[in-house]
Every structure is written in structure tokens, then in C-alpha cells.
Amino acid sequence: MMDKIRNIPLFSKLSEKSLENLAKISSFKSYGSNEIVFYEGDSPGTLYVLTEGVLRLYKTDTKGNEIYIHQFTPIGLVGELACFENMRYPATARFVTKGQIFKIDFKKLEKDFFHNPEVSMAIIKSLTKKIKILSNVIHAEVILTSEAKVAKFIIENSELFESLKNTQIASILNITPETLSRVLTRFKKCDIISIDKSHCINIIDSQTLISLFK
């Protein structure tokens, strides 16, 4: 377990003694695809570090529809703002693929490790990234067209087309699967992209894609 913790950048520079103390207040947990890490409205108390897999963060509206917020990939903190503010989780976190989480008792981490500048700075950087994520969500939902959303996703996450179904990608983009299919077909006809039998996307004209959302 010590080697696994050491491989997490946030804790890579801790001393052996600190790693031992961290191991006492933490654990690794594996999750299956579609398994929930925490629900919107749950009370905080655990700091989560995503170490394997793809984790989706979303809210649910009054009709039960999922509103995509962000897709996390290793390695990064998840839900830390709720811990700092001692507020209920504002969204649900669910694995898109199989994955693993490093779970830490937040109160004990705060007491024993926040004096460490390496740990404190890493957490500050993570919180800053969350502000950027929120800004991107607002920009995508208010300004971007469906075509622009798909173009941006291809540029930033083309590898996910190989591992996710179109329905999952459409859900991430908050568009219908039919809309996603139409946009992809249009891109193929215009020789902007090609899609092989493994559903892997090859970008032919990246500048055209970028121009759609910039």
C-alpha cells in the first residue's frame, strides 16, 4: 500500500513516517462501471483521490435528468470543496468505467498534513481547477451549439470514443444520441474526421474542429 500511495503525486514527496501515518487514515477501494462514489446531497467527510478509471460528476434535475458537469481521469481530487466548506455534495459522482479511489479521512488529514506545503499547494491547485471546470460548464451550456460541443469533445477527449458508447458521450455533452450521430455523420462527410470499426476517431482537420468552439 505504501508504494501505491507514494505513486500519487500529491503525496510523492512525503517522508516514510508521513506515508505510514497517511496509510493509517486511508484506504484504496475498487469500483465497478456505473458504481456510485457519492450522491448529490450526501454529507462529506472523506477526501477522494481518483487513481484509476473515468469518473463522471453530474447533477439531477426535478425530472430525473442527468446534467453533466465534468469527467475526471486519474490522478486528481474529487469532492474536496464539500469537505473544506463542510457542505453536502452538490453533485453525484459515478464511475463510467471500472476504477479505483484512494479514500482519506478528511478531518485527520487536515489535522496532521495541512501544515505540509507540498500537500497544501496541491490542494489549492486542485480547487483552482474546479473553478475552471465550472467556468467551462457555464460556457458550454450557455454559448456552445451542439456541433461546437461535439467538436470540443473530439479535440479534448477523442480517445473516449473508443471506450464509451454514443449514448454515454451524448449524455456527457447534454445532447441527444440522435443529435450526436447527426453531427458525427456531418463531420465525416466533410472529411473533418474518420471513424474506424473500433469506434476510434481519427482527426483529419483539427483546425476546422477548433474553429467551431473557439
C-alpha positions as CSV (number, residue, x, y, z in Angstrom):
1,M,0.0,0.0,0.0
2,M,2.9,2.4,0.8
3,D,4.2,2.2,-2.8
4,K,0.7,2.9,-4.2
5,I,0.3,6.0,-2.0
6,R,3.8,7.1,-3.0
7,N,2.8,7.0,-6.7
8,I,0.1,9.6,-6.1
9,P,1.8,12.9,-7.0
10,L,0.0,14.7,-4.1
11,F,1.9,12.5,-1.6
12,S,5.0,11.5,-3.5
13,K,7.4,13.8,-1.5
14,L,6.2,12.8,1.9
15,S,8.7,11.2,4.3
16,E,8.4,7.5,5.2
17,K,6.9,8.4,8.5
18,S,4.3,10.6,7.0
19,L,3.4,7.9,4.5
20,E,2.9,5.5,7.3
21,N,0.7,7.9,9.2
22,L,-1.3,8.6,6.0
23,A,-1.8,4.8,5.4
24,K,-3.4,4.6,8.9
25,I,-6.2,7.1,7.9
26,S,-6.8,6.0,4.4
27,S,-7.7,3.0,2.1
28,F,-8.0,2.1,-1.5
29,K,-11.4,1.0,-2.9
30,S,-12.2,-0.5,-6.3
31,Y,-15.4,0.3,-8.1
32,G,-17.3,-1.3,-11.0
33,S,-18.7,0.5,-14.0
34,N,-21.7,2.7,-13.1
35,E,-21.0,2.4,-9.4
36,I,-21.6,5.5,-7.3
37,V,-18.9,7.1,-5.2
38,F,-21.2,9.6,-3.6
39,Y,-24.6,11.0,-4.2
40,E,-25.7,14.6,-4.5
41,G,-26.8,15.6,-1.0
42,D,-24.5,13.2,0.9
43,S,-22.6,14.6,3.8
44,P,-18.8,14.9,3.3
45,G,-16.1,13.6,5.5
46,T,-13.8,11.7,3.1
47,L,-11.3,13.2,0.6
48,Y,-11.4,11.2,-2.6
49,V,-8.4,10.8,-4.9
50,L,-9.2,9.2,-8.3
51,T,-6.4,6.8,-9.1
52,E,-7.9,4.6,-11.8
53,G,-10.8,4.8,-14.2
54,V,-13.1,7.5,-15.5
55,L,-15.4,9.2,-13.0
56,R,-18.4,11.3,-14.1
57,L,-19.8,14.2,-12.0
58,Y,-23.4,15.2,-12.6
59,K,-26.5,16.9,-11.1
60,T,-30.1,15.6,-11.4
61,D,-32.9,18.0,-12.3
62,T,-36.5,17.8,-11.0
63,K,-37.5,15.4,-13.8
64,G,-34.7,13.0,-13.0
65,N,-32.5,14.0,-16.0
66,E,-28.7,14.0,-15.5
67,I,-26.9,17.3,-16.1
68,Y,-23.3,16.6,-16.9
69,I,-20.7,18.7,-15.1
70,H,-17.3,17.1,-15.6
71,Q,-15.5,13.9,-16.4
72,F,-12.5,13.1,-14.2
73,T,-9.5,11.0,-15.2
74,P,-6.6,10.0,-12.9
75,I,-5.0,11.3,-10.9
76,G,-7.0,14.0,-9.1
77,L,-9.0,15.1,-6.2
78,V,-12.8,14.7,-6.3
79,G,-15.3,16.5,-4.0
80,E,-12.7,18.3,-1.9
81,L,-14.7,21.6,-1.9
82,A,-17.6,20.0,0.0
83,C,-15.0,18.8,2.6
84,F,-13.5,22.3,3.0
85,E,-16.8,24.0,3.2
86,N,-18.4,21.2,5.3
87,M,-21.4,21.3,2.9
88,R,-23.3,18.4,1.3
89,Y,-22.0,17.2,-2.1
90,P,-23.6,19.4,-4.8
91,A,-23.5,16.6,-7.4
92,T,-23.3,12.9,-7.8
93,A,-20.0,11.0,-8.7
94,R,-20.4,7.8,-10.7
95,F,-17.8,5.7,-12.5
96,V,-18.1,5.4,-16.2
97,T,-15.6,2.6,-16.3
98,K,-14.1,0.3,-13.7
99,G,-11.9,2.3,-11.3
100,Q,-10.3,2.9,-8.0
101,I,-10.4,5.6,-5.4
102,F,-8.0,6.5,-2.6
103,K,-10.1,7.4,0.4
104,I,-8.8,9.6,3.2
105,D,-10.4,10.7,6.5
106,F,-10.5,14.4,5.8
107,K,-10.5,15.7,9.4
108,K,-7.4,13.6,10.2
109,L,-5.7,14.7,7.0
110,E,-6.5,18.3,7.8
111,K,-5.1,18.0,11.3
112,D,-1.9,16.1,10.5
113,F,-0.9,17.1,7.0
114,F,-2.1,20.5,6.0
115,H,1.0,22.0,7.6
116,N,3.0,20.4,4.7
117,P,3.4,23.0,2.0
118,E,3.5,20.3,-0.8
119,V,0.1,18.9,0.2
120,S,-1.4,22.4,0.8
121,M,-0.3,23.7,-2.6
122,A,-1.6,20.6,-4.4
123,I,-5.0,21.1,-2.9
124,I,-5.1,24.8,-3.7
125,K,-4.2,23.9,-7.3
126,S,-7.0,21.4,-7.4
127,L,-9.5,23.9,-6.1
128,T,-8.4,26.3,-8.8
129,K,-9.0,23.7,-11.4
130,K,-12.6,23.3,-10.1
131,I,-13.2,27.0,-10.8
132,K,-12.0,26.5,-14.3
133,I,-14.3,23.4,-14.7
134,L,-17.3,25.4,-13.5
135,S,-16.4,28.2,-16.0
136,N,-16.2,25.7,-18.8
137,V,-19.6,24.2,-17.9
138,I,-21.3,27.6,-18.0
139,H,-19.6,28.4,-21.3
140,A,-20.6,25.1,-22.9
141,E,-24.3,25.2,-21.8
142,V,-24.9,28.9,-22.5
143,I,-22.8,29.6,-25.5
144,L,-21.8,26.4,-27.5
145,T,-24.0,24.8,-30.1
146,S,-24.4,21.1,-30.3
147,E,-21.9,21.0,-33.1
148,A,-19.4,23.0,-31.1
149,K,-19.8,20.8,-28.1
150,V,-19.0,17.7,-30.2
151,A,-16.1,19.3,-31.8
152,K,-14.6,20.4,-28.5
153,F,-15.1,16.9,-27.0
154,I,-13.3,15.3,-30.0
155,I,-10.4,17.6,-29.7
156,E,-10.1,17.2,-25.9
157,N,-11.2,13.6,-25.4
158,S,-11.1,11.7,-28.7
159,E,-9.8,8.6,-27.0
160,L,-13.0,8.2,-25.1
161,F,-14.9,7.4,-28.2
162,E,-13.2,4.0,-28.3
163,S,-14.3,3.1,-24.7
164,L,-17.7,4.8,-24.4
165,K,-21.0,4.3,-26.2
166,N,-22.6,7.1,-28.2
167,T,-25.4,7.3,-25.6
168,Q,-22.8,7.9,-22.9
169,I,-21.0,10.6,-24.8
170,A,-24.3,12.3,-25.7
171,S,-25.2,12.3,-22.0
172,I,-21.8,13.9,-21.1
173,L,-22.5,16.6,-23.7
174,N,-26.1,17.1,-22.6
175,I,-27.4,16.4,-26.1
176,T,-29.5,13.5,-27.5
177,P,-27.8,10.5,-29.1
178,E,-29.6,11.3,-32.4
179,T,-28.0,14.8,-32.4
180,L,-24.6,13.3,-31.7
181,S,-25.0,10.8,-34.5
182,R,-26.0,13.6,-37.0
183,V,-23.1,15.8,-36.1
184,L,-20.6,12.9,-36.4
185,T,-22.0,12.0,-39.8
186,R,-21.7,15.6,-40.9
187,F,-18.1,15.7,-39.8
188,K,-17.3,12.5,-41.7
189,K,-19.0,13.7,-44.9
190,C,-17.0,16.9,-44.7
191,D,-13.7,14.9,-44.2
192,I,-13.1,16.5,-40.8
193,I,-12.9,13.1,-39.0
194,S,-13.0,9.4,-39.8
195,I,-14.3,6.7,-37.5
196,D,-12.9,3.1,-37.7
197,K,-14.7,-0.2,-36.8
198,S,-13.5,0.1,-33.2
199,H,-15.3,3.5,-32.9
200,C,-11.8,5.1,-32.7
201,I,-11.9,8.7,-34.1
202,N,-9.1,9.9,-36.4
203,I,-9.0,13.7,-36.6
204,I,-8.3,14.8,-40.2
205,D,-9.0,18.6,-40.0
206,S,-8.3,19.7,-36.4
207,Q,-8.3,23.4,-37.4
208,T,-11.9,23.2,-38.5
209,L,-13.0,21.5,-35.3
210,I,-11.2,24.1,-33.2
211,S,-12.8,26.9,-35.1
212,L,-16.3,25.6,-34.2
213,F,-15.8,26.3,-30.5
214,K,-13.1,28.9,-30.2
